Amino acid sequence: QVQLVESGGGLVQPGGSLRLSCAASGSILSIYYMGWYRQGPETSRELVATITSGGSTNYADSVKGRFTISRDNARNTVYLQMNSLKPEDTAVYYCNADIRALVGGRTKNYWGQGTQVTVSS
């Protein structure tokens, strides 16, 4: 079965950096859209960044200039480089992707289980 697994979260001081990874596994035919979302204790899940199969990117205004999304198609992996982290970036970060599996029929949307990012002194 197709699965998304995030990694790279942790505790970091304000101004620090983290690099999140999301690896898709399983019998995958194609991965189209990939993105990162986050959900804090008092917020609903919100879009952070997206990247298409062609490499086009979009970012939430709150992270522009600080975060960079990228993907390695050969490894079925999407990354989120987070620099100049702020306390308000504290959240569970979720990977999201549209994937067509080899044994599936239609393209489906998948979510990872999330990885915790905590920005605190």
CSV table of N, CA and C in Angstrom, one decimal:
chain,number,residue,atom,x,y,z
A,1,GLN,N,0.8,-1.2,0.0
A,1,GLN,CA,0.0,0.0,0.0
A,1,GLN,C,0.9,1.2,0.0
A,2,VAL,N,0.3,2.3,-0.6
A,2,VAL,CA,1.1,3.6,-0.6
A,2,VAL,C,1.0,4.2,0.8
A,3,GLN,N,2.1,4.8,1.2
A,3,GLN,CA,2.2,5.4,2.5
A,3,GLN,C,3.1,6.6,2.5
A,4,LEU,N,2.8,7.6,3.2
A,4,LEU,CA,3.7,8.8,3.4
A,4,LEU,C,4.2,8.8,4.8
A,5,VAL,N,5.5,9.0,5.0
A,5,VAL,CA,6.1,9.1,6.3
A,5,VAL,C,7.0,10.3,6.4
A,6,GLU,N,6.6,11.2,7.4
A,6,GLU,CA,7.4,12.4,7.6
A,6,GLU,C,8.5,12.1,8.7
A,7,SER,N,9.6,12.9,8.6
A,7,SER,CA,10.7,12.8,9.5
A,7,SER,C,11.4,14.2,9.6
A,8,GLY,N,12.2,14.4,10.6
A,8,GLY,CA,13.0,15.6,10.7
A,8,GLY,C,12.5,16.6,11.7
A,9,GLY,N,11.4,16.4,12.3
A,9,GLY,CA,10.9,17.4,13.3
A,9,GLY,C,11.7,17.3,14.6
A,10,GLY,N,11.4,18.3,15.4
A,10,GLY,CA,12.1,18.3,16.7
A,10,GLY,C,12.0,19.7,17.4
A,11,LEU,N,12.8,19.9,18.4
A,11,LEU,CA,12.9,21.1,19.1
A,11,LEU,C,14.0,22.0,18.6
A,12,VAL,N,13.7,23.2,18.3
A,12,VAL,CA,14.7,24.1,17.9
A,12,VAL,C,14.5,25.5,18.5
A,13,GLN,N,15.6,26.3,18.7
A,13,GLN,CA,15.4,27.6,19.2
A,13,GLN,C,15.0,28.6,18.1
A,14,PRO,N,14.4,29.7,18.5
A,14,PRO,CA,14.0,30.7,17.5
A,14,PRO,C,15.2,31.1,16.7
A,15,GLY,N,15.0,31.3,15.4
A,15,GLY,CA,16.1,31.6,14.5
A,15,GLY,C,16.9,30.4,13.9
A,16,GLY,N,16.6,29.2,14.4
A,16,GLY,CA,17.2,28.0,14.0
A,16,GLY,C,16.6,27.4,12.7
A,17,SER,N,17.1,26.3,12.3
A,17,SER,CA,16.6,25.6,11.1
A,17,SER,C,16.3,24.2,11.3
A,18,LEU,N,15.4,23.7,10.5
A,18,LEU,CA,15.1,22.2,10.5
A,18,LEU,C,14.8,21.9,9.0
A,19,ARG,N,15.1,20.6,8.7
A,19,ARG,CA,14.8,20.1,7.4
A,19,ARG,C,13.8,18.9,7.5
A,20,LEU,N,12.6,19.0,7.0
A,20,LEU,CA,11.7,18.0,7.1
A,20,LEU,C,11.7,17.2,5.8
A,21,SER,N,11.5,15.9,5.9
A,21,SER,CA,11.4,15.0,4.8
A,21,SER,C,10.1,14.2,4.8
A,22,CYS,N,9.6,13.9,3.7
A,22,CYS,CA,8.4,13.1,3.5
A,22,CYS,C,8.7,12.1,2.4
A,23,ALA,N,8.7,10.8,2.7
A,23,ALA,CA,9.0,9.8,1.8
A,23,ALA,C,7.8,9.0,1.5
A,24,ALA,N,7.5,8.8,0.2
A,24,ALA,CA,6.3,8.0,-0.2
A,24,ALA,C,6.8,6.6,-0.5
A,25,SER,N,6.2,5.6,0.0
A,25,SER,CA,6.6,4.2,-0.3
A,25,SER,C,5.4,3.4,-0.8
A,26,GLY,N,5.7,2.3,-1.4
A,26,GLY,CA,4.7,1.4,-1.9
A,26,GLY,C,4.8,1.3,-3.4
A,27,SER,N,3.9,0.7,-4.0
A,27,SER,CA,3.9,0.5,-5.5
A,27,SER,C,3.3,1.7,-6.2
A,28,ILE,N,4.2,2.6,-6.5
A,28,ILE,CA,3.8,3.9,-7.0
A,28,ILE,C,4.0,4.1,-8.5
A,29,LEU,N,3.0,4.5,-9.2
A,29,LEU,CA,3.2,4.8,-10.6
A,29,LEU,C,3.6,6.2,-10.8
A,30,SER,N,2.9,7.2,-10.2
A,30,SER,CA,3.2,8.6,-10.4
A,30,SER,C,2.9,9.4,-9.2
A,31,ILE,N,3.6,10.4,-8.9
A,31,ILE,CA,3.3,11.4,-7.8
A,31,ILE,C,3.2,12.7,-8.5
A,32,TYR,N,2.0,13.3,-8.3
A,32,TYR,CA,1.8,14.6,-8.9
A,32,TYR,C,2.0,15.7,-7.9
A,33,TYR,N,1.0,16.3,-7.4
A,33,TYR,CA,1.1,17.4,-6.4
A,33,TYR,C,1.7,16.8,-5.1
A,34,MET,N,2.6,17.6,-4.5
A,34,MET,CA,3.1,17.3,-3.1
A,34,MET,C,3.1,18.6,-2.3
A,35,GLY,N,2.8,18.5,-1.0
A,35,GLY,CA,2.8,19.7,-0.3
A,35,GLY,C,2.9,19.4,1.2
A,36,TRP,N,3.1,20.5,2.0
A,36,TRP,CA,3.2,20.5,3.4
A,36,TRP,C,2.1,21.4,4.0
A,37,TYR,N,1.5,20.8,5.0
A,37,TYR,CA,0.5,21.5,5.8
A,37,TYR,C,0.9,21.5,7.3
A,38,ARG,N,0.3,22.4,8.1
A,38,ARG,CA,0.7,22.3,9.5
A,38,ARG,C,-0.6,22.7,10.3
A,39,GLN,N,-0.6,22.2,11.6
A,39,GLN,CA,-1.7,22.4,12.5
A,39,GLN,C,-1.1,22.7,13.9
A,40,GLY,N,-1.4,23.9,14.4
A,40,GLY,CA,-0.9,24.2,15.8
A,40,GLY,C,-2.0,23.9,16.8
A,41,PRO,N,-1.7,24.1,18.0
A,41,PRO,CA,-2.7,23.8,19.1
A,41,PRO,C,-4.0,24.5,19.0
A,42,GLU,N,-3.9,25.8,18.4
A,42,GLU,CA,-5.1,26.6,18.3
A,42,GLU,C,-5.5,27.0,16.9
A,43,THR,N,-5.0,26.2,16.0
A,43,THR,CA,-5.2,26.5,14.6
A,43,THR,C,-5.7,25.3,13.8
A,44,SER,N,-6.5,25.5,12.8
A,44,SER,CA,-6.9,24.4,11.9
A,44,SER,C,-5.7,24.1,11.0
A,45,ARG,N,-5.8,23.0,10.3
A,45,ARG,CA,-4.7,22.7,9.4
A,45,ARG,C,-4.6,23.7,8.2
A,46,GLU,N,-3.4,24.2,8.0
A,46,GLU,CA,-3.3,25.2,7.0
A,46,GLU,C,-2.1,24.9,6.0
A,47,LEU,N,-2.2,25.4,4.8
A,47,LEU,CA,-1.3,25.1,3.8
A,47,LEU,C,0.0,25.9,4.1
A,48,VAL,N,1.2,25.2,4.0
A,48,VAL,CA,2.5,25.8,4.1
A,48,VAL,C,3.2,26.0,2.8
A,49,ALA,N,3.3,25.0,2.0
A,49,ALA,CA,3.9,25.1,0.7
A,49,ALA,C,3.5,23.9,-0.1
A,50,THR,N,3.5,24.1,-1.4
A,50,THR,CA,3.2,23.0,-2.4
A,50,THR,C,4.3,23.0,-3.5
A,51,ILE,N,4.4,21.9,-4.2
A,51,ILE,CA,5.2,21.8,-5.3
A,51,ILE,C,4.6,20.8,-6.3
A,52,THR,N,4.6,21.2,-7.6
A,52,THR,CA,4.0,20.3,-8.6
A,52,THR,C,5.1,19.3,-9.1
A,53,SER,N,4.7,18.4,-10.0
A,53,SER,CA,5.6,17.5,-10.6
A,53,SER,C,6.7,18.2,-11.4
A,54,GLY,N,6.3,19.4,-12.0
A,54,GLY,CA,7.2,20.1,-12.8
A,54,GLY,C,8.1,21.1,-12.0
A,55,GLY,N,7.9,21.1,-10.7
A,55,GLY,CA,8.8,21.9,-9.8
A,55,GLY,C,8.2,23.3,-9.5
A,56,SER,N,7.0,23.7,-9.9
A,56,SER,CA,6.5,24.9,-9.6
A,56,SER,C,6.1,24.9,-8.1
A,57,THR,N,6.4,26.0,-7.4
A,57,THR,CA,6.1,26.1,-5.9
A,57,THR,C,5.2,27.2,-5.6
A,58,ASN,N,4.5,27.1,-4.4
A,58,ASN,CA,3.7,28.1,-3.8
A,58,ASN,C,3.9,28.0,-2.3
A,59,TYR,N,3.9,29.2,-1.7
A,59,TYR,CA,4.1,29.3,-0.2
A,59,TYR,C,3.1,30.2,0.4
A,60,ALA,N,2.8,29.8,1.7
A,60,ALA,CA,2.0,30.7,2.5
A,60,ALA,C,2.8,32.0,2.7
A,61,ASP,N,2.1,33.1,2.8
A,61,ASP,CA,2.7,34.4,3.0
A,61,ASP,C,3.6,34.4,4.3
A,62,SER,N,3.2,33.7,5.3
A,62,SER,CA,3.9,33.6,6.6
A,62,SER,C,5.2,33.0,6.5
A,63,VAL,N,5.5,32.2,5.5
A,63,VAL,CA,6.8,31.4,5.4
A,63,VAL,C,7.6,31.8,4.2
A,64,LYS,N,7.1,32.7,3.4
A,64,LYS,CA,7.9,33.1,2.2
A,64,LYS,C,9.2,33.8,2.6
A,65,GLY,N,10.3,33.4,1.9
A,65,GLY,CA,11.6,33.8,2.2
A,65,GLY,C,12.3,33.1,3.3
A,66,ARG,N,11.6,32.2,4.0
A,66,ARG,CA,12.2,31.5,5.1
A,66,ARG,C,12.2,29.9,4.8
A,67,PHE,N,11.1,29.5,4.2
A,67,PHE,CA,10.9,28.0,3.9
A,67,PHE,C,11.2,27.8,2.4
A,68,THR,N,11.7,26.6,2.1
A,68,THR,CA,11.9,26.2,0.8
A,68,THR,C,11.4,24.7,0.6
A,69,ILE,N,10.5,24.5,-0.3
A,69,ILE,CA,10.0,23.2,-0.6
A,69,ILE,C,10.7,22.6,-1.8
A,70,SER,N,11.1,21.4,-1.8
A,70,SER,CA,11.7,20.7,-3.0
A,70,SER,C,11.4,19.3,-3.0
A,71,ARG,N,11.6,18.6,-4.1
A,71,ARG,CA,11.3,17.2,-4.2
A,71,ARG,C,12.4,16.5,-5.0
A,72,ASP,N,12.6,15.2,-4.6
A,72,ASP,CA,13.5,14.3,-5.3
A,72,ASP,C,12.6,13.2,-5.9
A,73,ASN,N,12.3,13.3,-7.2
A,73,ASN,CA,11.4,12.4,-7.8
A,73,ASN,C,11.9,11.0,-7.9
A,74,ALA,N,13.2,10.8,-8.0
A,74,ALA,CA,13.8,9.5,-8.0
A,74,ALA,C,13.6,8.7,-6.7
A,75,ARG,N,13.5,9.5,-5.6
A,75,ARG,CA,13.4,8.9,-4.3
A,75,ARG,C,12.0,9.1,-3.7
A,76,ASN,N,11.1,9.6,-4.5
A,76,ASN,CA,9.7,9.8,-4.1
A,76,ASN,C,9.6,10.6,-2.8
A,77,THR,N,10.4,11.6,-2.7
A,77,THR,CA,10.5,12.3,-1.4
A,77,THR,C,10.3,13.8,-1.7
A,78,VAL,N,9.7,14.5,-0.7
A,78,VAL,CA,9.5,15.9,-0.7
A,78,VAL,C,10.2,16.5,0.6
A,79,TYR,N,10.8,17.6,0.5
A,79,TYR,CA,11.5,18.2,1.6
A,79,TYR,C,10.9,19.6,1.9
A,80,LEU,N,11.1,20.0,3.1
A,80,LEU,CA,10.8,21.4,3.6
A,80,LEU,C,11.9,21.9,4.4
A,81,GLN,N,12.8,22.8,3.8
A,81,GLN,CA,13.8,23.4,4.5
A,81,GLN,C,13.3,24.6,5.2
A,82,MET,N,13.4,24.7,6.5
A,82,MET,CA,12.8,25.7,7.3
A,82,MET,C,13.9,26.5,8.0
A,83,ASN,N,14.1,27.8,7.7
A,83,ASN,CA,15.1,28.6,8.2
A,83,ASN,C,14.4,29.8,9.0
A,84,SER,N,15.2,30.4,9.9
A,84,SER,CA,14.7,31.6,10.6
A,84,SER,C,13.4,31.2,11.3
A,85,LEU,N,13.4,30.1,12.0
A,85,LEU,CA,12.1,29.6,12.6
A,85,LEU,C,11.7,30.5,13.7
A,86,LYS,N,10.4,30.7,13.8
A,86,LYS,CA,9.7,31.5,14.8
A,86,LYS,C,8.8,30.6,15.7
A,87,PRO,N,8.6,31.1,17.0
A,87,PRO,CA,7.7,30.3,17.8
A,87,PRO,C,6.3,30.0,17.2
A,88,GLU,N,5.8,30.9,16.4
A,88,GLU,CA,4.5,30.7,15.7
A,88,GLU,C,4.6,29.6,14.7
A,89,ASP,N,5.8,29.1,14.3
A,89,ASP,CA,5.9,28.0,13.4
A,89,ASP,C,5.7,26.7,14.1
A,90,THR,N,5.6,26.7,15.4
A,90,THR,CA,5.3,25.5,16.2
A,90,THR,C,4.0,24.8,15.8
A,91,ALA,N,4.1,23.6,15.4
A,91,ALA,CA,2.9,22.9,14.9
A,91,ALA,C,3.3,21.4,14.5
A,92,VAL,N,2.3,20.6,14.2
A,92,VAL,CA,2.5,19.3,13.6
A,92,VAL,C,2.5,19.6,12.1
A,93,TYR,N,3.5,19.1,11.4
A,93,TYR,CA,3.6,19.3,10.0
A,93,TYR,C,3.3,18.0,9.3
A,94,TYR,N,2.4,18.1,8.3
A,94,TYR,CA,1.8,17.0,7.6
A,94,TYR,C,2.2,17.0,6.1
A,95,CYS,N,2.6,15.9,5.6
A,95,CYS,CA,2.9,15.8,4.2
A,95,CYS,C,1.6,15.4,3.5
A,96,ASN,N,1.4,15.9,2.3
A,96,ASN,CA,0.2,15.6,1.5
A,96,ASN,C,0.6,15.4,0.0
A,97,ALA,N,0.0,14.4,-0.6
A,97,ALA,CA,0.4,14.2,-2.0
A,97,ALA,C,-0.7,13.5,-2.8
A,98,ASP,N,-0.8,13.8,-4.1
A,98,ASP,CA,-1.7,13.1,-5.0
A,98,ASP,C,-0.8,12.0,-5.7
A,99,ILE,N,-1.3,10.8,-5.5
A,99,ILE,CA,-0.5,9.7,-6.0
A,99,ILE,C,-1.3,8.7,-6.8
A,100,ARG,N,-0.8,8.2,-7.9
A,100,ARG,CA,-1.4,7.1,-8.6
A,100,ARG,C,-0.6,5.8,-8.3
A,101,ALA,N,-1.2,4.8,-7.7
A,101,ALA,CA,-0.5,3.6,-7.3
A,101,ALA,C,-0.6,2.6,-8.5
A,102,LEU,N,0.3,1.7,-8.6
A,102,LEU,CA,0.4,0.7,-9.7
A,102,LEU,C,-0.8,-0.2,-9.7
A,103,VAL,N,-1.3,-0.5,-8.5
A,103,VAL,CA,-2.5,-1.4,-8.4
A,103,VAL,C,-3.8,-0.7,-8.2
A,104,GLY,N,-3.7,0.6,-8.1
A,104,GLY,CA,-4.9,1.4,-7.9
A,104,GLY,C,-5.6,1.7,-9.2
A,105,GLY,N,-6.6,2.5,-9.2
A,105,GLY,CA,-7.3,2.9,-10.4
A,105,GLY,C,-7.1,4.4,-10.6
A,106,ARG,N,-7.8,5.2,-9.8
A,106,ARG,CA,-7.7,6.6,-9.9
A,106,ARG,C,-6.6,7.2,-9.0
A,107,THR,N,-6.2,8.4,-9.3
A,107,THR,CA,-5.3,9.1,-8.4
A,107,THR,C,-5.9,9.4,-7.1
A,108,LYS,N,-5.2,9.2,-6.0
A,108,LYS,CA,-5.8,9.4,-4.7
A,108,LYS,C,-4.9,10.4,-3.9
A,109,ASN,N,-5.5,11.1,-2.9
A,109,ASN,CA,-4.8,12.0,-2.0
A,109,ASN,C,-4.4,11.3,-0.7
A,110,TYR,N,-3.2,11.4,-0.3
A,110,TYR,CA,-2.7,10.8,0.8
A,110,TYR,C,-2.1,11.8,1.8
A,111,TRP,N,-2.2,11.4,3.1
A,111,TRP,CA,-1.7,12.2,4.2
A,111,TRP,C,-0.7,11.4,5.0
A,112,GLY,N,0.4,12.0,5.5
A,112,GLY,CA,1.3,11.4,6.4
A,112,GLY,C,0.7,11.6,7.8
A,113,GLN,N,1.4,11.0,8.8
A,113,GLN,CA,0.9,11.0,10.2
A,113,GLN,C,1.4,12.3,10.9
A,114,GLY,N,2.3,13.0,10.3
A,114,GLY,CA,2.8,14.3,10.9
A,114,GLY,C,4.0,14.1,11.7
A,115,THR,N,4.8,15.2,11.8
A,115,THR,CA,6.0,15.3,12.6
A,115,THR,C,5.9,16.6,13.4
A,116,GLN,N,6.3,16.6,14.6
A,116,GLN,CA,6.2,17.7,15.5
A,116,GLN,C,7.4,18.7,15.3
A,117,VAL,N,7.1,19.9,15.2
A,117,VAL,CA,8.1,21.0,15.2
A,117,VAL,C,7.8,21.9,16.3
A,118,THR,N,8.7,22.1,17.2
A,118,THR,CA,8.6,23.0,18.3
A,118,THR,C,9.7,24.1,18.3
A,119,VAL,N,9.3,25.3,18.3
A,119,VAL,CA,10.3,26.4,18.2
A,119,VAL,C,10.2,27.2,19.6
A,120,SER,N,11.2,27.0,20.4
A,120,SER,CA,11.1,27.6,21.7
A,120,SER,C,12.5,27.8,22.3
A,121,SER,N,12.6,28.9,23.1
A,121,SER,CA,13.9,29.2,23.7
A,121,SER,C,14.1,28.2,24.9
